[in-house]
PDB file of C-alpha atoms in Angstrom:
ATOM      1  CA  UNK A   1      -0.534   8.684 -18.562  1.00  0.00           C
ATOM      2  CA  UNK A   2      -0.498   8.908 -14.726  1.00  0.00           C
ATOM      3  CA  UNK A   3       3.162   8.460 -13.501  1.00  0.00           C
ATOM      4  CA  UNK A   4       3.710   8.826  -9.956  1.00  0.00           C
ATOM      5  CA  UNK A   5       8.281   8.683  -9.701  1.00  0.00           C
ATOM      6  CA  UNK A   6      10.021   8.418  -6.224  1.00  0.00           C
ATOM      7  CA  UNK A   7      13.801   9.164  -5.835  1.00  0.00           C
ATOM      8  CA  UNK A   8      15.532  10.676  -3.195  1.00  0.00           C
ATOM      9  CA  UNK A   9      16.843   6.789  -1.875  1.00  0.00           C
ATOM     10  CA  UNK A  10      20.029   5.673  -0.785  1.00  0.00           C
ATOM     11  CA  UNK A  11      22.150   4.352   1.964  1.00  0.00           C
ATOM     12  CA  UNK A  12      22.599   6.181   4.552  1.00  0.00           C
ATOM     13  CA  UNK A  13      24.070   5.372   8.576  1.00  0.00           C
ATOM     14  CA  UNK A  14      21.820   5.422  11.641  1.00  0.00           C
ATOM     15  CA  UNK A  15      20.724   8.748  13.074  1.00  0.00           C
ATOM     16  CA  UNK A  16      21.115  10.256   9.556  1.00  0.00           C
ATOM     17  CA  UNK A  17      18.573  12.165   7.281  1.00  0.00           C
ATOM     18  CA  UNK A  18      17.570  11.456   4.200  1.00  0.00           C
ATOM     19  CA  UNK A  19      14.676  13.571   1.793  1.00  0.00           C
ATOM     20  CA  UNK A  20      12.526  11.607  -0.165  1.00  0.00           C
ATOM     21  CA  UNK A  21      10.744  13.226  -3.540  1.00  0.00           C
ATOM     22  CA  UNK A  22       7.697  11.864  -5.373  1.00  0.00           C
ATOM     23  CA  UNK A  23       7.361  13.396  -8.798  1.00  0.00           C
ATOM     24  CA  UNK A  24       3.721  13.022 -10.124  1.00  0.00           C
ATOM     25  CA  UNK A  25       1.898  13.628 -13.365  1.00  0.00           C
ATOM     26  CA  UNK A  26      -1.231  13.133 -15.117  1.00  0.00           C
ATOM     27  CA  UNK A  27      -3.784  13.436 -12.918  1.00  0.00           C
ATOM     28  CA  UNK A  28      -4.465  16.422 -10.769  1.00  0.00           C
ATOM     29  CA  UNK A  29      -2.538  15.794  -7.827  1.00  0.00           C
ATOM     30  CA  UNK A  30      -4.214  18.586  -5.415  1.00  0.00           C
ATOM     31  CA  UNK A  31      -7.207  16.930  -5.235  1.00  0.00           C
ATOM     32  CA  UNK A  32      -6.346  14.178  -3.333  1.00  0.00           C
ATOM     33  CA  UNK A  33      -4.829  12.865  -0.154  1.00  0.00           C
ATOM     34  CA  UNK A  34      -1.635  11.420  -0.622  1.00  0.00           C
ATOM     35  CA  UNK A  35       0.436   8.933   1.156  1.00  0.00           C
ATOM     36  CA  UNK A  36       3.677   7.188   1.674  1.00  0.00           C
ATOM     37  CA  UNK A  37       3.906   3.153   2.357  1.00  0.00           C
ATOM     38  CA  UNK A  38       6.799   1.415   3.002  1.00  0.00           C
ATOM     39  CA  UNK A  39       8.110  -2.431   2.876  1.00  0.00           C
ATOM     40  CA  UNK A  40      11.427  -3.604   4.664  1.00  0.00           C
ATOM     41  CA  UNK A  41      13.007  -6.315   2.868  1.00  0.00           C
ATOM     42  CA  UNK A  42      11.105  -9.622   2.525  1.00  0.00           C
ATOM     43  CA  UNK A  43       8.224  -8.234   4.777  1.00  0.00           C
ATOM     44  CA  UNK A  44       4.924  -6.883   4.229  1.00  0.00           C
ATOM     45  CA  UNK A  45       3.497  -3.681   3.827  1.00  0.00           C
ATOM     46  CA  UNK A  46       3.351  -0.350   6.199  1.00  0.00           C
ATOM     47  CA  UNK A  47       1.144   2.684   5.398  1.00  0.00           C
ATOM     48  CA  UNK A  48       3.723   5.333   7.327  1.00  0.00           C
ATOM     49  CA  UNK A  49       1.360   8.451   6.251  1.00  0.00           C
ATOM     50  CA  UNK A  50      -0.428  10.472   4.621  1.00  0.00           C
ATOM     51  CA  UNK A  51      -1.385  13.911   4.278  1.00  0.00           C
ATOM     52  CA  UNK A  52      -4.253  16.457   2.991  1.00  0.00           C
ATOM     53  CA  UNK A  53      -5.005  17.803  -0.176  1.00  0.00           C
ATOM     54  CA  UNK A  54      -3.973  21.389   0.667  1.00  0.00           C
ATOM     55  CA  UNK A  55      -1.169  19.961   3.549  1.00  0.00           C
ATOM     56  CA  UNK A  56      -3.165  21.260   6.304  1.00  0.00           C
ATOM     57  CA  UNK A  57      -2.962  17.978   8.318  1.00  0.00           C
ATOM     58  CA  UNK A  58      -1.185  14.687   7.948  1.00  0.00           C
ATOM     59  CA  UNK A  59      -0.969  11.452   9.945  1.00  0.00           C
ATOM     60  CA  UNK A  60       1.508   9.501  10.851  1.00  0.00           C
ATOM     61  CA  UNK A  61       1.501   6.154  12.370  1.00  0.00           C
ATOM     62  CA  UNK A  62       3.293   6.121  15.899  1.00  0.00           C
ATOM     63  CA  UNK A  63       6.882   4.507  15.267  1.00  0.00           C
ATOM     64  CA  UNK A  64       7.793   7.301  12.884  1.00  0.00           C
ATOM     65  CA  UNK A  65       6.509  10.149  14.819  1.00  0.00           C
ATOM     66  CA  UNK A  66       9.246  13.111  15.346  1.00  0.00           C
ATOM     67  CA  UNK A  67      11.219  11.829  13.300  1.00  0.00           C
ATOM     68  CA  UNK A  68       9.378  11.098   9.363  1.00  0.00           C
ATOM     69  CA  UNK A  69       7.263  14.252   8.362  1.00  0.00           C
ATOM     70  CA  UNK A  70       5.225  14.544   5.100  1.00  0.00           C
ATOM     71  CA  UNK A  71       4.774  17.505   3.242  1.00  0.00           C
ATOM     72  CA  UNK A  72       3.911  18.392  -0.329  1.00  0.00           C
ATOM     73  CA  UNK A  73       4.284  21.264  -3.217  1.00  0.00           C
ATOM     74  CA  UNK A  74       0.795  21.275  -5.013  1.00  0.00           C
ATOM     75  CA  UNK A  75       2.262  23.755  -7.544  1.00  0.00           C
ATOM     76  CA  UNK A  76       4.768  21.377  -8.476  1.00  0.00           C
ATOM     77  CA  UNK A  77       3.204  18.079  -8.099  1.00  0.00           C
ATOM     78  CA  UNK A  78       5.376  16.598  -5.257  1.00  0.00           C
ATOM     79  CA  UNK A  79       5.054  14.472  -2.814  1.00  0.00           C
ATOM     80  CA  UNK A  80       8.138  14.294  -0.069  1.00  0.00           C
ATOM     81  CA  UNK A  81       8.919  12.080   2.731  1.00  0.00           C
ATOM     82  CA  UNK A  82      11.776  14.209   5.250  1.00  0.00           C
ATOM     83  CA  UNK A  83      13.757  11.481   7.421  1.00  0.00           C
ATOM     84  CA  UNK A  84      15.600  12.015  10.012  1.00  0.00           C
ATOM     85  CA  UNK A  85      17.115  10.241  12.785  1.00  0.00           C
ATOM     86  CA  UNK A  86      16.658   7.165  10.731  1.00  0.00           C
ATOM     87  CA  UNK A  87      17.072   3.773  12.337  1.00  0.00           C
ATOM     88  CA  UNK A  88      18.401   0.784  10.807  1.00  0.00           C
ATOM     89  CA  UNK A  89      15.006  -0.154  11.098  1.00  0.00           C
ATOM     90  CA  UNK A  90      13.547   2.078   8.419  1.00  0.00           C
ATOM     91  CA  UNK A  91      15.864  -0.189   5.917  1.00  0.00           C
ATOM     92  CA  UNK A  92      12.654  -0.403   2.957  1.00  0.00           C
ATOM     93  CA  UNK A  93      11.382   0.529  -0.090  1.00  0.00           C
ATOM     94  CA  UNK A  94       9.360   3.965   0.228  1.00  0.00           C
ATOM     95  CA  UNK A  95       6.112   3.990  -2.060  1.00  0.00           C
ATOM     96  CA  UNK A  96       4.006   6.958  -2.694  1.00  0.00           C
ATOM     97  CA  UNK A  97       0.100   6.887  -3.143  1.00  0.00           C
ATOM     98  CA  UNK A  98      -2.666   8.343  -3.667  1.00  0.00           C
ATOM     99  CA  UNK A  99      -4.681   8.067  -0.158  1.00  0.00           C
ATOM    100  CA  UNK A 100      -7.521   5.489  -1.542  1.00  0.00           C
ATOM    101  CA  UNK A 101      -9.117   5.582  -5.063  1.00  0.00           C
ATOM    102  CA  UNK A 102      -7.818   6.186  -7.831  1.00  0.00           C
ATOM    103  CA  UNK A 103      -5.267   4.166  -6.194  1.00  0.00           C
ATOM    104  CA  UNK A 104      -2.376   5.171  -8.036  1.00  0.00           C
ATOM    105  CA  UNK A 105       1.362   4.256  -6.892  1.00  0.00           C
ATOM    106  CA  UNK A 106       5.142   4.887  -7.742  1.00  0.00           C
ATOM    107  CA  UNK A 107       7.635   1.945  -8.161  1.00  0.00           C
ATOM    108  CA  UNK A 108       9.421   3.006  -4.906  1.00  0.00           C
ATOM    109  CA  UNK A 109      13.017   3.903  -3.754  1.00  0.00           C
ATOM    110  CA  UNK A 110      14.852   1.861  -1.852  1.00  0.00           C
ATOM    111  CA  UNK A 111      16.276   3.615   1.802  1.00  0.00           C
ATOM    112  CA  UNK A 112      18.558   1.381   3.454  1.00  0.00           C
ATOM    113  CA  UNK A 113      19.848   2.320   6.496  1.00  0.00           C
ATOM    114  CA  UNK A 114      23.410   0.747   8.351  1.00  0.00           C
ATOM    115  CA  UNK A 115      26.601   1.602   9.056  1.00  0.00           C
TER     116      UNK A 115
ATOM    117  CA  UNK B   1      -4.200  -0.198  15.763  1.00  0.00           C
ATOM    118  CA  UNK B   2      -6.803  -2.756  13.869  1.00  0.00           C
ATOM    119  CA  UNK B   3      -4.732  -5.625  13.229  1.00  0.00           C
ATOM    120  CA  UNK B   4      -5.504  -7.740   9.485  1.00  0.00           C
ATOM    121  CA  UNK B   5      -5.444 -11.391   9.793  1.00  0.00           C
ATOM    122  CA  UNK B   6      -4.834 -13.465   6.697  1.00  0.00           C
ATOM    123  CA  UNK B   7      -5.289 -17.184   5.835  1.00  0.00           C
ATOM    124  CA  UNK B   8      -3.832 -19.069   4.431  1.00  0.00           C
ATOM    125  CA  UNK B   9      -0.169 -17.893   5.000  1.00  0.00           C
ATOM    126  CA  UNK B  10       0.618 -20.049   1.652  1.00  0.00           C
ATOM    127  CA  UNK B  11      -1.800 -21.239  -0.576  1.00  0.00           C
ATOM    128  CA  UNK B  12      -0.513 -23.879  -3.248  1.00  0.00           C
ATOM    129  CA  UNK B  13      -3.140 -24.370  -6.111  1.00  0.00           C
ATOM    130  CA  UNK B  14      -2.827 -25.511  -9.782  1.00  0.00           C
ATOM    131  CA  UNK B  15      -3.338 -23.022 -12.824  1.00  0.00           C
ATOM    132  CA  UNK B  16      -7.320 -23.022 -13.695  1.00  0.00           C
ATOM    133  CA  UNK B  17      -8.270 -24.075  -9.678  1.00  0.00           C
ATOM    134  CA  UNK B  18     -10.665 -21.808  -8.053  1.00  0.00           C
ATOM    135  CA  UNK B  19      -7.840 -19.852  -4.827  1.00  0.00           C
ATOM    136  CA  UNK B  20     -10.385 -18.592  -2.051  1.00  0.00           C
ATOM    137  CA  UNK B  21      -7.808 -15.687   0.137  1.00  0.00           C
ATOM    138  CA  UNK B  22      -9.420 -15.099   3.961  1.00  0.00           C
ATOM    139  CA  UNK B  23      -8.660 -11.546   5.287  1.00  0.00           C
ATOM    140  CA  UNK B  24      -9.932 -10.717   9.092  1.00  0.00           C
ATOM    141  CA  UNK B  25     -10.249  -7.777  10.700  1.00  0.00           C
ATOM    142  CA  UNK B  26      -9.822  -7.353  14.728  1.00  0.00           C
ATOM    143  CA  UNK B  27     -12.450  -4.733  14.048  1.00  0.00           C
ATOM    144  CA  UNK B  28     -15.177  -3.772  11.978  1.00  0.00           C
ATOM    145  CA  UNK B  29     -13.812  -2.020   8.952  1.00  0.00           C
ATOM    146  CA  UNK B  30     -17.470  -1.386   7.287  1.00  0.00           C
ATOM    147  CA  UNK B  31     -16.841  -2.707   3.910  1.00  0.00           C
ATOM    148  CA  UNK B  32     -13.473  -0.113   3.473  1.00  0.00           C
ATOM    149  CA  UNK B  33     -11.199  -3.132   2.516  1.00  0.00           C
ATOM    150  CA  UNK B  34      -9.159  -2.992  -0.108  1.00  0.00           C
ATOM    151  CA  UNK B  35      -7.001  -6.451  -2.455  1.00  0.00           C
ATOM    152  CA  UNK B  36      -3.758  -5.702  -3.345  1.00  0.00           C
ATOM    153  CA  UNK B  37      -1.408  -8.282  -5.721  1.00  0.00           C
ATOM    154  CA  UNK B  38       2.119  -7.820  -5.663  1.00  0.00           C
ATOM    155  CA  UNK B  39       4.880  -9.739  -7.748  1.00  0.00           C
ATOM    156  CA  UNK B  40       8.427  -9.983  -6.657  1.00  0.00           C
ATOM    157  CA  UNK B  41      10.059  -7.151  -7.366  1.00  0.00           C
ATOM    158  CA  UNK B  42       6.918  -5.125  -8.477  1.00  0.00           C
ATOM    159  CA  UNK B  43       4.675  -2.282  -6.252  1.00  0.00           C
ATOM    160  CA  UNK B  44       1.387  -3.608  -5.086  1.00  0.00           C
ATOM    161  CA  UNK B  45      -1.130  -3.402  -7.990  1.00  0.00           C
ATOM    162  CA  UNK B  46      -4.781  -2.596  -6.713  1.00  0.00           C
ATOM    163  CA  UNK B  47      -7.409  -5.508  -7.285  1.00  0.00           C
ATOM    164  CA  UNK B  48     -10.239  -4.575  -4.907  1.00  0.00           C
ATOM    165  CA  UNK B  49     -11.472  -1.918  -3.197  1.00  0.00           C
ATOM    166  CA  UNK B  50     -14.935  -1.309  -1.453  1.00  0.00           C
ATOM    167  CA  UNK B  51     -14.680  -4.944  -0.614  1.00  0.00           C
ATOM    168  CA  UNK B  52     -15.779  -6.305  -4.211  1.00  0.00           C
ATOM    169  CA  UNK B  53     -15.079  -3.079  -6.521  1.00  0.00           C
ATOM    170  CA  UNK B  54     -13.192  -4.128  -9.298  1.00  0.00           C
ATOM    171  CA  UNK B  55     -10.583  -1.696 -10.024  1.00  0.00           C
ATOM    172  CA  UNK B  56     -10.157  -0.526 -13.369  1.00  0.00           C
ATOM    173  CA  UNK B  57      -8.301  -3.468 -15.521  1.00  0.00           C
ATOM    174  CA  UNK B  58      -8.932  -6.074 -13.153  1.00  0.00           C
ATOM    175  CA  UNK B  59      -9.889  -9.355 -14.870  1.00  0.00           C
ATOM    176  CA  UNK B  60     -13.748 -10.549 -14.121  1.00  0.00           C
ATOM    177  CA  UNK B  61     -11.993 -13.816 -12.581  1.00  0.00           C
ATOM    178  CA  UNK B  62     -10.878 -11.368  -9.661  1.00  0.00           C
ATOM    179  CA  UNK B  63     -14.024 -11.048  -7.116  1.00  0.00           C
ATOM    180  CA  UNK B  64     -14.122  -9.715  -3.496  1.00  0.00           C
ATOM    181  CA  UNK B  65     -16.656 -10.202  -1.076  1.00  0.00           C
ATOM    182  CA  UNK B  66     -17.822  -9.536   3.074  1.00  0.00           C
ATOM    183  CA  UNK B  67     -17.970  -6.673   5.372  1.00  0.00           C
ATOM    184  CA  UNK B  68     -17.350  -5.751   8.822  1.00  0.00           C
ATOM    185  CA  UNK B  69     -14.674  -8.128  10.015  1.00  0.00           C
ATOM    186  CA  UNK B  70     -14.663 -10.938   7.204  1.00  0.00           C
ATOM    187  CA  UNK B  71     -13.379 -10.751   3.969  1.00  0.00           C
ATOM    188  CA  UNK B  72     -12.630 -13.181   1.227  1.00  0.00           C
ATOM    189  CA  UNK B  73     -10.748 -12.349  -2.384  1.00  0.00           C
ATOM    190  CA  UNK B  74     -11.675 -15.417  -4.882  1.00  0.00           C
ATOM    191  CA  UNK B  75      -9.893 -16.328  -8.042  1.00  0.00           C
ATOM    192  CA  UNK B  76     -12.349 -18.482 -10.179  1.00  0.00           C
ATOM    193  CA  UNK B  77      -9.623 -19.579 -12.265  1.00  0.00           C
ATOM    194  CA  UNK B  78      -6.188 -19.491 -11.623  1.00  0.00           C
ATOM    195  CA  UNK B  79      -4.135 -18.202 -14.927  1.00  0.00           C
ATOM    196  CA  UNK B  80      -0.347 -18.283 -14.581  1.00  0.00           C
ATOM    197  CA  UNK B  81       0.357 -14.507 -13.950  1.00  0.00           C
ATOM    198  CA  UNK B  82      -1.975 -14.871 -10.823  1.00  0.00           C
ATOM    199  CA  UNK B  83       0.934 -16.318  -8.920  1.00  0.00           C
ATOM    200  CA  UNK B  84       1.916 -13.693  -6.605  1.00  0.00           C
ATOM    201  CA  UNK B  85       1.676 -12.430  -2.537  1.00  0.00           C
ATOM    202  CA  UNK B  86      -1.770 -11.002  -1.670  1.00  0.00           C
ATOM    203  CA  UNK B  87      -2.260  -8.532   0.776  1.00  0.00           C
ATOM    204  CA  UNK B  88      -5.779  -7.272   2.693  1.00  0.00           C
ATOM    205  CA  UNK B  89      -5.714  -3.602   3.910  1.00  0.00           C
ATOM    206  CA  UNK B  90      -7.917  -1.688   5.495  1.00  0.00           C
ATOM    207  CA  UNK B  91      -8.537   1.779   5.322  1.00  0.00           C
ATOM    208  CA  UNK B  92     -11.413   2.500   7.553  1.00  0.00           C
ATOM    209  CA  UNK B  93      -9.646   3.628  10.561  1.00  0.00           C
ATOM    210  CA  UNK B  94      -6.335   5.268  11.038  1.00  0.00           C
ATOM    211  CA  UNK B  95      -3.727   4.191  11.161  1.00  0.00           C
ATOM    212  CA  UNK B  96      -4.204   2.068   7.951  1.00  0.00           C
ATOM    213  CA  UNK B  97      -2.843  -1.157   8.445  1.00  0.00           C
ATOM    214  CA  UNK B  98      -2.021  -4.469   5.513  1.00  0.00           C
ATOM    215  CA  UNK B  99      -2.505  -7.807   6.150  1.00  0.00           C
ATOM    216  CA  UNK B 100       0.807  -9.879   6.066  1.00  0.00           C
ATOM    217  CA  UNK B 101       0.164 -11.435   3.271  1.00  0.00           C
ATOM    218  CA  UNK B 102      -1.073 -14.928   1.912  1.00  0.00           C
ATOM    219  CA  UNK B 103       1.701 -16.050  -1.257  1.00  0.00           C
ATOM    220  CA  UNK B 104      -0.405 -18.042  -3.941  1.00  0.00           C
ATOM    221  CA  UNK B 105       1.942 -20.296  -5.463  1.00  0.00           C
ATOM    222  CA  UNK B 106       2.171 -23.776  -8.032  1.00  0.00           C
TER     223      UNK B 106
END
């Protein structure tokens, strides 16, 4: 059974950091691209980034630069999402993904960020 | 940034109806277009992808079509678990973007 489990959420106040995890299983994880996509409360959807199979290059779209950066452990199966200088603005749930087919996602963790 | 346009914002229909979703691109996106359905409190499920790939599960009643900048998701026949918020997204240029979403509802 593919299972693809964030945690790592929580509230936390502006300009803080906050790690996110993404424990996968059942399908072999360093093969693909993976990704992390985000929805603020009540809004749509935001692809924030994704990154390589082997973690040799990522993307990340331009109002999380220097601040979110992707990474992954291929011998353990994780995905994580490192936050920092969080805004109140970042307040969503954080989904990981594969990058594209076999489109597989996690059931998110919700980041809310205020003071 | 290729920005996804979707119509109708709200689409009210009555179970067994035909619901025809618009999704358009600022840009061509070749036919890299992916359907997503999402239910309150639920992560996107995938529908579509390849503009009219059925992903694995998906009912027959679910069909994509288009390429390039025009899109359209069809549901022949509405069945009550249908009802839900639709999203377009496109994957053919970075960064990926969604649409924002047309809500199918009674």
């Amino acid at each position: 059974e593919v299972q693809l489990v964030e945690s790592g959420g929580g509230l936390v106040q502006p300009g803080g950091s906050l790690r996110l995890s993404c424990a996968t299983s059942g399908f072999p994880f360093s093969s693909y691209w993976m990704s992390w996509v985000r929805q603020a409360p009540g809004r749509g959807l935001e692809w924030v980034g994704n990154i390589k199979e082997d973690g040799s290059e990522q993307n990340c779209v331009d109002s999380v630069k220097g601040r979110l950066t992707i990474s992954r452990d291929n011998a353990k199966n994780s995905l994580f999402l490192q936050m920092n200088t969080l805004r109140i603005e970042d307040t969503a749930v954080y989904y990981c993904a594969t990058s594209g087919w076999p489109w597989y996602w996690g059931q998110g963790t919700l980041v809310t960020v205020s003071s | 940034e290729i920005v996804m346009t979707q119509s109708p914002a709200t689409l009210s229909v009555s179970p067994g109806e035909r619901a025809t979703l618009s999704c358009r691109a600022s840009q061509s996106v070749s036919n890299n277009l992916a359907w997503y359905q999402q239910k309150p409190g639920q992560a996107p499920r995938i529908l579509i992808y390849t503009a009219s790939t059925r992903a694995t599960g998906i009912p027959a009643r679910f069909s994509g079509s288009g390429s390039g900048t025009e899109f359209t998701l069809t549901i022949s026949s509405l069945q009550s678990e249908d009802f839900a918020v639709y999203y377009c997204h496109q994957y053919n240029n970075w960064p990926w973007t969604f649409g924002q979403g047309t809500k199918v509802d009674i």
